[in-house]
PDB file of C-alpha atoms in Angstrom:
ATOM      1  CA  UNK A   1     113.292 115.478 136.828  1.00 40.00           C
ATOM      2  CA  UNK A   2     113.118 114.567 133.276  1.00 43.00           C
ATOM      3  CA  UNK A   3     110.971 114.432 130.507  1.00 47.00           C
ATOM      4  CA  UNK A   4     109.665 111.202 131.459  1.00 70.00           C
ATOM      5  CA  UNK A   5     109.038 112.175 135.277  1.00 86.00           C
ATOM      6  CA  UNK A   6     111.129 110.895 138.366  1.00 91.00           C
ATOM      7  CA  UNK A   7     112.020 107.424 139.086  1.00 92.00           C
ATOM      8  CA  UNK A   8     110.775 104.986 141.698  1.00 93.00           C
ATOM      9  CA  UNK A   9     114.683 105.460 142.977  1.00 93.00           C
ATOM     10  CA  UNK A  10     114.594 108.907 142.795  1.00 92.00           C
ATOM     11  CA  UNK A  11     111.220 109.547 144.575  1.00 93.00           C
ATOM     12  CA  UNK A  12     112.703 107.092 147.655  1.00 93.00           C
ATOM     13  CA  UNK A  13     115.408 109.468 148.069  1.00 93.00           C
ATOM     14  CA  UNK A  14     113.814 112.842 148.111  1.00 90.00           C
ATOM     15  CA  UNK A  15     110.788 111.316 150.108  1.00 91.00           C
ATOM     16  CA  UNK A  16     113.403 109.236 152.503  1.00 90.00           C
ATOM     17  CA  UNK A  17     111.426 105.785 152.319  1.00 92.00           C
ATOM     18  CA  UNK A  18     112.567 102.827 151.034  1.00 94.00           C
ATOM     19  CA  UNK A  19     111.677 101.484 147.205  1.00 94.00           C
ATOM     20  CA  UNK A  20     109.734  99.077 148.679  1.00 94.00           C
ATOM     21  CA  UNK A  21     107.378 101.143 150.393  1.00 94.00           C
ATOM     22  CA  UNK A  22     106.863 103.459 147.392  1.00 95.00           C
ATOM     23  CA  UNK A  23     105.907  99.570 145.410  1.00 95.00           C
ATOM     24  CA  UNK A  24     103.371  98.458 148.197  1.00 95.00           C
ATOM     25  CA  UNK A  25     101.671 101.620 148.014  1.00 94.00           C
ATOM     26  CA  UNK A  26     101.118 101.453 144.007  1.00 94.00           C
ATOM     27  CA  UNK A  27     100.303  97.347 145.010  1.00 93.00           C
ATOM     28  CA  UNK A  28      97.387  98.892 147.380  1.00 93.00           C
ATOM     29  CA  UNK A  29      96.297 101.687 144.996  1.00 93.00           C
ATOM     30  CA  UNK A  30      97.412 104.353 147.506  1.00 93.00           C
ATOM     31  CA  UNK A  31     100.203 105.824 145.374  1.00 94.00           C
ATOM     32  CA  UNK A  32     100.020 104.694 141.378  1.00 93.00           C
ATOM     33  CA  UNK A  33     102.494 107.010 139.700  1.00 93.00           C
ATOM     34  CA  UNK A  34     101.261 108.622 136.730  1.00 90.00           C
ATOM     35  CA  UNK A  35     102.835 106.911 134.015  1.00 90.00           C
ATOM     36  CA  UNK A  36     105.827 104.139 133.397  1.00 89.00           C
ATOM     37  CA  UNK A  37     108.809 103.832 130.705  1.00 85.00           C
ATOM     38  CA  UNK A  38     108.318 101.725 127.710  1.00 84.00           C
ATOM     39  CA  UNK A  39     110.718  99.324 129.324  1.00 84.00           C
ATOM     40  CA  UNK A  40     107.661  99.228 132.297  1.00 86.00           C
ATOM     41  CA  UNK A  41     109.408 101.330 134.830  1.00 89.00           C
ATOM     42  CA  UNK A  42     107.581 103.196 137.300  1.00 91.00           C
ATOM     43  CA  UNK A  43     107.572 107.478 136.628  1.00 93.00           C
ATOM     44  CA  UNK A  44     106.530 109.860 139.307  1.00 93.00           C
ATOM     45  CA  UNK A  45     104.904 113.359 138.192  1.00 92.00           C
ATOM     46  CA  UNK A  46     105.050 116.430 140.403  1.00 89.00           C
ATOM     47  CA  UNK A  47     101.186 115.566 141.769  1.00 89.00           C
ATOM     48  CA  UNK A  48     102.371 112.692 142.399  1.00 92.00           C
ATOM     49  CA  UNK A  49     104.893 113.593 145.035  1.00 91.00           C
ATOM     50  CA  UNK A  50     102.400 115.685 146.047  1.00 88.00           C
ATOM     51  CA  UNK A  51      99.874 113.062 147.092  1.00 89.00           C
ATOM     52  CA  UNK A  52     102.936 111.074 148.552  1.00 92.00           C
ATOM     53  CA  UNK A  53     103.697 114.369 150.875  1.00 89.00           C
ATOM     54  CA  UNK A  54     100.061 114.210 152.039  1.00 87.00           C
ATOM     55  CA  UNK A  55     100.281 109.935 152.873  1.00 91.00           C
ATOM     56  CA  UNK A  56     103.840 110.662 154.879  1.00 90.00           C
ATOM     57  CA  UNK A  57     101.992 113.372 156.944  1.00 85.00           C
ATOM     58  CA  UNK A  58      98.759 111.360 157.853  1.00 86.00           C
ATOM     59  CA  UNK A  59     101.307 108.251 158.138  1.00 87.00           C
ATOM     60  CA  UNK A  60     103.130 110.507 160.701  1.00 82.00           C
ATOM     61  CA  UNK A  61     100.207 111.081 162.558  1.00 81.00           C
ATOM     62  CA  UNK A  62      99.005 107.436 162.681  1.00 82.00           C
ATOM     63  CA  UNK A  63      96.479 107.021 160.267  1.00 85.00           C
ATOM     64  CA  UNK A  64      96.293 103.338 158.609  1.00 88.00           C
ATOM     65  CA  UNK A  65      96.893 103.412 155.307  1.00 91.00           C
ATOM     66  CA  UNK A  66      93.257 102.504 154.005  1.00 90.00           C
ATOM     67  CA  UNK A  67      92.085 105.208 155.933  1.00 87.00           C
ATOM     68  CA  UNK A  68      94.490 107.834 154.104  1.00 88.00           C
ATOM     69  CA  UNK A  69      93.264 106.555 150.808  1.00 89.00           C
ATOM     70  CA  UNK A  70      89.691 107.223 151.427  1.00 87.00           C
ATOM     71  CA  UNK A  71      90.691 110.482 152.750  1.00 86.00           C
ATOM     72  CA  UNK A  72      92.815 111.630 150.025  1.00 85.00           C
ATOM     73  CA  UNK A  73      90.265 110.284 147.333  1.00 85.00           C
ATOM     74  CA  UNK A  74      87.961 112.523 148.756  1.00 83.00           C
ATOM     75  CA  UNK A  75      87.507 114.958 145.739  1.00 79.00           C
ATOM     76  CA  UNK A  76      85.467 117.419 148.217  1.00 80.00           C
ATOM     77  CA  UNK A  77      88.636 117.907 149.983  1.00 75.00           C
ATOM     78  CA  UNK A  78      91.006 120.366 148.838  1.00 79.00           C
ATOM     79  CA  UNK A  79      94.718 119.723 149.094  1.00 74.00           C
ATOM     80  CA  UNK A  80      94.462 122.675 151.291  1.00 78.00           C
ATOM     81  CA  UNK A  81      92.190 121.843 153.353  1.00 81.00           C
ATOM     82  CA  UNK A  82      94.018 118.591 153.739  1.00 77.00           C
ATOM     83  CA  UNK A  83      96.989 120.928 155.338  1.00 76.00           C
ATOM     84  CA  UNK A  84      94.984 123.059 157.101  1.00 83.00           C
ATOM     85  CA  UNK A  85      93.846 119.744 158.616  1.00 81.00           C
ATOM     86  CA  UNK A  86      97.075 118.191 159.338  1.00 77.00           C
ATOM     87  CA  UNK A  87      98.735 121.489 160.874  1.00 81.00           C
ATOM     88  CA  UNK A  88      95.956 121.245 163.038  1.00 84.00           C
ATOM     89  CA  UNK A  89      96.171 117.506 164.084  1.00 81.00           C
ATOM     90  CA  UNK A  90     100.173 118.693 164.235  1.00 77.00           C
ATOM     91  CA  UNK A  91      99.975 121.115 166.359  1.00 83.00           C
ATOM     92  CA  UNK A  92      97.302 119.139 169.024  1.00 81.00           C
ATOM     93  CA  UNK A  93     100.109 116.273 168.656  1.00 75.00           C
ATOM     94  CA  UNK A  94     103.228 118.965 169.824  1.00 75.00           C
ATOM     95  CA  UNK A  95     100.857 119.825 172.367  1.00 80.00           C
ATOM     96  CA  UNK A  96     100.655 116.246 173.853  1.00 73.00           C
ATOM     97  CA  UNK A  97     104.098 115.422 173.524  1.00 70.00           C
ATOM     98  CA  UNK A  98     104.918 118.731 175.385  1.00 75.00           C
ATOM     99  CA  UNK A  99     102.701 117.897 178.158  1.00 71.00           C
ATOM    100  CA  UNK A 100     104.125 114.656 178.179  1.00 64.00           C
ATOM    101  CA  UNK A 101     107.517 115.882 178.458  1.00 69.00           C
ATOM    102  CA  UNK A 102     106.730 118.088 181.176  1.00 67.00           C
ATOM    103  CA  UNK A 103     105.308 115.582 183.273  1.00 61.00           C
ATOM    104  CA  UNK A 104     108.528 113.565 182.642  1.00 57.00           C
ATOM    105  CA  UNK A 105     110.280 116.348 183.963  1.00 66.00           C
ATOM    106  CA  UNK A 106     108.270 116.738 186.810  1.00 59.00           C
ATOM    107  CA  UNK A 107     109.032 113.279 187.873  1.00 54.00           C
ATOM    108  CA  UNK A 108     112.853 113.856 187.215  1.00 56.00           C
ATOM    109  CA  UNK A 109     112.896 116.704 189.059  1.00 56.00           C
ATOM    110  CA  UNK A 110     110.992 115.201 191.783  1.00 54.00           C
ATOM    111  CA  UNK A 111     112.958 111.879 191.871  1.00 54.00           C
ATOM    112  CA  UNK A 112     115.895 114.077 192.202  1.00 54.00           C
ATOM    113  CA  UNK A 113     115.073 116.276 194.765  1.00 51.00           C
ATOM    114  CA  UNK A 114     113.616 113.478 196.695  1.00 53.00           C
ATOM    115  CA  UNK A 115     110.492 114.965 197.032  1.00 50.00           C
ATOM    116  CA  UNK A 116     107.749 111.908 196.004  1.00 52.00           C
ATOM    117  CA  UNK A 117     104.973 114.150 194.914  1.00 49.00           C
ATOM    118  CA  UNK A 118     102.802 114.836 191.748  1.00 53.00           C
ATOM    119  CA  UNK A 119     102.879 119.201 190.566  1.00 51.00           C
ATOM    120  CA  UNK A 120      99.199 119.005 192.183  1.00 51.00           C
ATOM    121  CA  UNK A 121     100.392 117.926 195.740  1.00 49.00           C
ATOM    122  CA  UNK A 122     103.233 120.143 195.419  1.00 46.00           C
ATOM    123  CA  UNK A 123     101.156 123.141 194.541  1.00 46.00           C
ATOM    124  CA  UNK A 124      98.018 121.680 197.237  1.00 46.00           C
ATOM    125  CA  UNK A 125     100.724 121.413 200.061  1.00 38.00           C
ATOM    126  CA  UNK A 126     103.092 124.509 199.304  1.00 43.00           C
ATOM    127  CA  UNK A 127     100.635 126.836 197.895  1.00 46.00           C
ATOM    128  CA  UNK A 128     100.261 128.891 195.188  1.00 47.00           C
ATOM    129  CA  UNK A 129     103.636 131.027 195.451  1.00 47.00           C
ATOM    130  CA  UNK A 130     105.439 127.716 194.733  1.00 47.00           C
ATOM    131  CA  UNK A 131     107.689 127.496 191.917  1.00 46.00           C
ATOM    132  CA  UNK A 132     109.659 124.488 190.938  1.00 50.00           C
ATOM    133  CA  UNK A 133     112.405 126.350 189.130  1.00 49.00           C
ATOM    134  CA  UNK A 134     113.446 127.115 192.925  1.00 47.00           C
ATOM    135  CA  UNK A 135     114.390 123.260 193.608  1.00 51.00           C
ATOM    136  CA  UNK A 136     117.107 123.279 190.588  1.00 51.00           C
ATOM    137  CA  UNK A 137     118.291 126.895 191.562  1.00 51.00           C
ATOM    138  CA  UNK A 138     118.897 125.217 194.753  1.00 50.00           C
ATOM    139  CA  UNK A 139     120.713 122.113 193.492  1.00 51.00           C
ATOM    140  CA  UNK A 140     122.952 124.599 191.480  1.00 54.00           C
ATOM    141  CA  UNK A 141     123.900 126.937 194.520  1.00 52.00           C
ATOM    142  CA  UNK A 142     123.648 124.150 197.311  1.00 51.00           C
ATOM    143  CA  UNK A 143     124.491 120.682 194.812  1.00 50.00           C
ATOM    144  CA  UNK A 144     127.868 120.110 196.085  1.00 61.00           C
ATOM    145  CA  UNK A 145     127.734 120.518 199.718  1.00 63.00           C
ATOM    146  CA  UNK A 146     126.984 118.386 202.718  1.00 74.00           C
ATOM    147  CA  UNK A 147     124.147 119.669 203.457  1.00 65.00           C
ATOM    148  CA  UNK A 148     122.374 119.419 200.683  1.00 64.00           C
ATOM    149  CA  UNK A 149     123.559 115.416 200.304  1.00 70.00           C
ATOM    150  CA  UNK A 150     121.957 114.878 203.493  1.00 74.00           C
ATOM    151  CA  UNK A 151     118.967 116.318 202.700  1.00 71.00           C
ATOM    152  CA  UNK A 152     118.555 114.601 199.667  1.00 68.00           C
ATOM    153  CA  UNK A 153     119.146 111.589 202.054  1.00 75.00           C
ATOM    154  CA  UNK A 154     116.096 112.266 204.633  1.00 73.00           C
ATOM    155  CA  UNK A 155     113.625 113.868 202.287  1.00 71.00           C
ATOM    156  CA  UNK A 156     114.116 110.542 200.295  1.00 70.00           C
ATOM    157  CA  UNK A 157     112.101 108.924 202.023  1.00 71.00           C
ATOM    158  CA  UNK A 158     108.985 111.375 202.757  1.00 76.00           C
ATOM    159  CA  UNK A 159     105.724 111.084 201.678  1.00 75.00           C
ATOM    160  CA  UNK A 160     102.647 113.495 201.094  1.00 75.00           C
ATOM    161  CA  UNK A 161     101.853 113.002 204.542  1.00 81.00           C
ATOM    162  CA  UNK A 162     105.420 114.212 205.814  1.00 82.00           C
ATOM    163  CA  UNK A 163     105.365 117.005 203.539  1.00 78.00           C
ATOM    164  CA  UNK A 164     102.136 118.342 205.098  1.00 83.00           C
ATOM    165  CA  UNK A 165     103.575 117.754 208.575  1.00 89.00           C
ATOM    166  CA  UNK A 166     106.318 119.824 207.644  1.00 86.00           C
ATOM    167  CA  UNK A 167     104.197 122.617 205.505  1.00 85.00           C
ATOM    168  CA  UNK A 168     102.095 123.035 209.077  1.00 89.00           C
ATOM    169  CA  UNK A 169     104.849 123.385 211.340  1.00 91.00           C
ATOM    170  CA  UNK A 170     106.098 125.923 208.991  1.00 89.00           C
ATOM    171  CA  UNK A 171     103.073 127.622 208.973  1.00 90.00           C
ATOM    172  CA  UNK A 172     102.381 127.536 212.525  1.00 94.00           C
ATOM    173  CA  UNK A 173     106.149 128.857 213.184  1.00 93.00           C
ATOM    174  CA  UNK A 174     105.583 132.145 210.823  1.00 92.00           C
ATOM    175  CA  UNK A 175     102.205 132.507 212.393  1.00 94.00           C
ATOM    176  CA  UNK A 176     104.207 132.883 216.049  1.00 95.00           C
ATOM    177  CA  UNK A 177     106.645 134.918 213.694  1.00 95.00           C
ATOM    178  CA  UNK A 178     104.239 137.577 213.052  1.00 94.00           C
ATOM    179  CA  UNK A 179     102.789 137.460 216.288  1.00 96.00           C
ATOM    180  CA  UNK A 180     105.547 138.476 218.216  1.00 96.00           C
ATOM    181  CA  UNK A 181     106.638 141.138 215.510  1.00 96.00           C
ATOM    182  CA  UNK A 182     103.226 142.792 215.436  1.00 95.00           C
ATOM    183  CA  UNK A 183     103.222 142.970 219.707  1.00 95.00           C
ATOM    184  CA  UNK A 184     106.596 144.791 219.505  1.00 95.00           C
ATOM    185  CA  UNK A 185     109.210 141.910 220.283  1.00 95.00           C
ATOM    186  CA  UNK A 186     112.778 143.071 219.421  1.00 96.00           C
ATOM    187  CA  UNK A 187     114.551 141.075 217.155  1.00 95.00           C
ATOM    188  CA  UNK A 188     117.159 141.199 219.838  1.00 94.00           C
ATOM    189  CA  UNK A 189     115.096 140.273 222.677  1.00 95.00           C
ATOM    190  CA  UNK A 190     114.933 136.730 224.167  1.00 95.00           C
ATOM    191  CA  UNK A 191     111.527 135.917 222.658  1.00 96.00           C
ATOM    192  CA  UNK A 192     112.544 136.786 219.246  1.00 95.00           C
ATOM    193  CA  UNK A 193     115.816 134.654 219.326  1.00 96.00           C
ATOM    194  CA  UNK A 194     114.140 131.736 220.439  1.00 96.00           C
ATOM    195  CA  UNK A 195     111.840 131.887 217.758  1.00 96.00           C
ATOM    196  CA  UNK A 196     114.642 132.082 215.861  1.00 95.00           C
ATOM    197  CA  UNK A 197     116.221 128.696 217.056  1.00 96.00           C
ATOM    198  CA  UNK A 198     113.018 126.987 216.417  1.00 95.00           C
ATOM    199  CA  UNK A 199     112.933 128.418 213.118  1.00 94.00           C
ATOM    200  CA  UNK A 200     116.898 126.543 213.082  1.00 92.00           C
ATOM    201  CA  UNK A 201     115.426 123.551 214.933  1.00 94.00           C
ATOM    202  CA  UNK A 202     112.692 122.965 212.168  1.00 91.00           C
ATOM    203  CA  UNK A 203     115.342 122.414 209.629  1.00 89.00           C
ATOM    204  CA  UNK A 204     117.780 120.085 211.638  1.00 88.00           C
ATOM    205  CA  UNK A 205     114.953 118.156 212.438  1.00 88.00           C
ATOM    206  CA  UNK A 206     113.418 118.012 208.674  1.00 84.00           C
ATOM    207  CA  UNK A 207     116.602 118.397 206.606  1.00 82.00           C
ATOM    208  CA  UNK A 208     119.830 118.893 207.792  1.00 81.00           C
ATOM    209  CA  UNK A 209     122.159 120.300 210.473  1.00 83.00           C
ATOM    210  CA  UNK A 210     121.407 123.732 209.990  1.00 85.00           C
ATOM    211  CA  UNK A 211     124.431 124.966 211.709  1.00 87.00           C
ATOM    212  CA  UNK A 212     124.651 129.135 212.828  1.00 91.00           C
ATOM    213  CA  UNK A 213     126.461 129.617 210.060  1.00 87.00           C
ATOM    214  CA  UNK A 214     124.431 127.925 207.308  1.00 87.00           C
ATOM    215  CA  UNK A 215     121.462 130.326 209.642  1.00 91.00           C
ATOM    216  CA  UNK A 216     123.485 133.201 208.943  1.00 90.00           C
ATOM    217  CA  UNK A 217     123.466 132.775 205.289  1.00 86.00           C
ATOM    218  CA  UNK A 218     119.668 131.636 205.330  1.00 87.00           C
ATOM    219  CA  UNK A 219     118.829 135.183 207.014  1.00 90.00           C
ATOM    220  CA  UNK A 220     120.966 136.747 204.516  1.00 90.00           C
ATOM    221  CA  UNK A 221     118.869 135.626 201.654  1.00 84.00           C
ATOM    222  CA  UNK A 222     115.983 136.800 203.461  1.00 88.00           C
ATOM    223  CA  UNK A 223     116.523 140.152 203.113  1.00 90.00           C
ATOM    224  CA  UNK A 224     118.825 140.285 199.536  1.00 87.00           C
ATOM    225  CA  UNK A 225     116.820 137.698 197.740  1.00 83.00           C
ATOM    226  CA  UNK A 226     113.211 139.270 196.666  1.00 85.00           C
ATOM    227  CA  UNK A 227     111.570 136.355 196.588  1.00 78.00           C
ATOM    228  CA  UNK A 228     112.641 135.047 200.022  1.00 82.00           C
ATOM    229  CA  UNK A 229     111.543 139.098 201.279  1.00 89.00           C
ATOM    230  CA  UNK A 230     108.479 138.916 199.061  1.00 88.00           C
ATOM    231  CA  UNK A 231     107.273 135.255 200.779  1.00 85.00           C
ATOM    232  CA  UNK A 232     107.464 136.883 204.470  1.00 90.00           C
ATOM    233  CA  UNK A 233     106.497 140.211 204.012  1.00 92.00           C
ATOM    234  CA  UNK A 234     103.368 138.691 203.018  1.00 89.00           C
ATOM    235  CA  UNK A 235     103.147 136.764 206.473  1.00 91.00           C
ATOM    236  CA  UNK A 236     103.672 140.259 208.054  1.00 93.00           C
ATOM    237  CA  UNK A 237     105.030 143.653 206.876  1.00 94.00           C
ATOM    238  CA  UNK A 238     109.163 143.717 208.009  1.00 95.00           C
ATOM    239  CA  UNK A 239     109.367 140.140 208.937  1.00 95.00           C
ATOM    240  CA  UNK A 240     111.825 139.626 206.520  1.00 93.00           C
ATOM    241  CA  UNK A 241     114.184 141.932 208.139  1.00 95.00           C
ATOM    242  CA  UNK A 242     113.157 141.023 211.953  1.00 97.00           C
ATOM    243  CA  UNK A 243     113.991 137.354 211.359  1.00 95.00           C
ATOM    244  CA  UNK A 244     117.212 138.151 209.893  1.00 95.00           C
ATOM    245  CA  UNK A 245     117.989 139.790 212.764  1.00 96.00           C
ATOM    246  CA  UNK A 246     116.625 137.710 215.336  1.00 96.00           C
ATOM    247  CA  UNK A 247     118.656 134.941 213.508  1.00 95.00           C
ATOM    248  CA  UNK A 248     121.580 137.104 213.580  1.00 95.00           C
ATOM    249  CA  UNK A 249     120.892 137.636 217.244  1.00 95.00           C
ATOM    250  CA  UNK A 250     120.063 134.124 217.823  1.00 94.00           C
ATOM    251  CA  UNK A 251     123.798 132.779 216.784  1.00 93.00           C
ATOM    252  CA  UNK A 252     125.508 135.425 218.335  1.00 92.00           C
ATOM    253  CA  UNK A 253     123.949 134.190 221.701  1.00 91.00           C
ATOM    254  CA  UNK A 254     124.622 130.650 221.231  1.00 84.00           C
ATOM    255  CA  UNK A 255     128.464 130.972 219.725  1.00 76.00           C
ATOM    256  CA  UNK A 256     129.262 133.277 222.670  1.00 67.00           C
ATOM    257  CA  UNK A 257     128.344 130.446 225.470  1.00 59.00           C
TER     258      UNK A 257
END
C-alpha cells in the first residue's frame, strides 16, 4: 500500500476478481474507491477493501448486487453485525450442502449395493438397529468374491416391495428361532438343524448360493462379531450361540451324506 492507497490492479489481485468487476461496481455505485491519482486512476483505502470483503461474502451467498448495496448502505448496521449475519447465513448454507451431500451418498451407496431405496424405507423396512456403514463394511470384506457379485446381480433388481418380503421372512424365521430355543430344542437336534437350513435356504433364495461353508463363516460372525450377537440376543437370550451351532450342526449333517 502506498501513500496514495492501492490500485484498481492491486485490489483485483488480493480480492481474486477481475479489473473489470472491481470497474462495474464503482459504474453501479456499489464500490467507489475513496480517492484517484492526479493522472485519474482509481485508489483503494483500507475501508474500502473492507466494504469489498463484505460484497464478495453476500455475492457468495447469492445476493444481487442492488440488494447488497442497500444492505451495506444501511448506516444502522454495523460491520459487525453484517458478519455476525453472514456467519450465520454461512453456516445454514454448510448445513444444506451437507445434507445435500449426504443424500448423494445415500443414493451412491444405494445404487451400489443394489438396494433401490430412500434412508426412510431402509430404516421403515430394517428397523431402527440399521446402520448403513454395515453395507460398505461388507463390500470391503465380501467386494471381491462371487458371492457378493451375484448378489449385487439379484438384489439389482428389487424393489421396496421385495425388500419387505424378504424383511418378513426374516422375521418370521427368528421368531421360529426363538421358539424352538426357549422350548429346549438342542442346537444339535433335528429341529434345530432344519431351522438352520432354512435360515441357509433364505439366502440362496434372496442372494446367493450360500454354500456350508460360506454358513460356517456366517455362524462364526454370529458369535465373534458384537453386533451380529447383539442383533439376536435381542430376538432371544443365547440365540446367537444356538444358531451357530445348529448351523454348525446343520453342515456337518449334510457334508456327511
Amino acid at each position: 500500500m502506498t501513500s496514495e492507497g492501492h490500485s484498481v490492479g492491486a485490489v483485483a489481485k488480493i480480492a481474486r476478481v477481475t479489473v473489470r468487476t472491481l470497474h462495474h461496481y464503482d459504474e453501479i455505485g456499489l464500490l467507489s474507491p475513496a480517492g484517484r491519482t492526479r493522472a485519474g486512476y482509481r485508489r483503494y483505502v483500507d475501508a474500502d477493501l473492507d466494504r469489498l470483503q463484505q460484497i464478495l461474502f453476500y455475492r457468495e451467498l447469492g445476493f444481487p448486487l442492488e440488494e447488497i448495496a442497500a444492505i451495506l448502505d444501511d448506516d444502522s448496521v454495523s460491520p459487525s453485525e453484517h458478519l455476525r449475519r453472514q456467519h450465520r447465513l454461512l453456516t445454514d448454507r454448510i448445513r444444506h450442502l451437507q445434507e445435500l451431500a449426504t443424500a448423494v451418498e445415500h443414493a451412491m451407496e444405494a445404487r451400489r449395493m443394489g438396494i433401490q431405496l430412500t434412508p426412510e424405507e431402509k430404516f421403515e423396512i430394517f428397523g431402527e438397529g440399521y446402520r448403513e456403514e454395515w453395507e460398505q463394511e461388507a463390500e470391503q470384506r465380501w467386494g471381491d468374491t462371487e458371492a457378493w457379485a451375484e448378489s449385487q446381480r439379484r438384489t439389482g433388481g428389487y424393489g421396496k416391495a421385495d425388500w419387505q418380503r424378504i424383511q418378513a421372512e426374516m422375521t418370521e424365521l427368528n421368531t421360529r428361532l426363538a421358539a424352538a430355543l426357549t422350548a429346549g430344542e438342542p442346537a444339535g437336534g433335528t429341529a434345530a438343524m432344519d431351522l438352520a437350513e432354512a435360515h441357509r435356504q433364505h439366502i440362496c433364495q434372496n442372494f446367493y448360493d450360500c454354500t456350508f461353508t460360506i454358513h460356517r463363516g456366517l455362524a462364526g460372525l454370529y458369535v465373534s462379531d458384537r453386533r451380529w450377537t447383539t442383533t439376536y440376543e435381542e430376538i432371544a437370550p443365547g440365540l446367537a450361540q444356538w444358531l451357530h451351532d445348529a448351523i454348525l450342526a446343520n453342515a456337518d449333517r449334510h457334508e456327511a451324506k
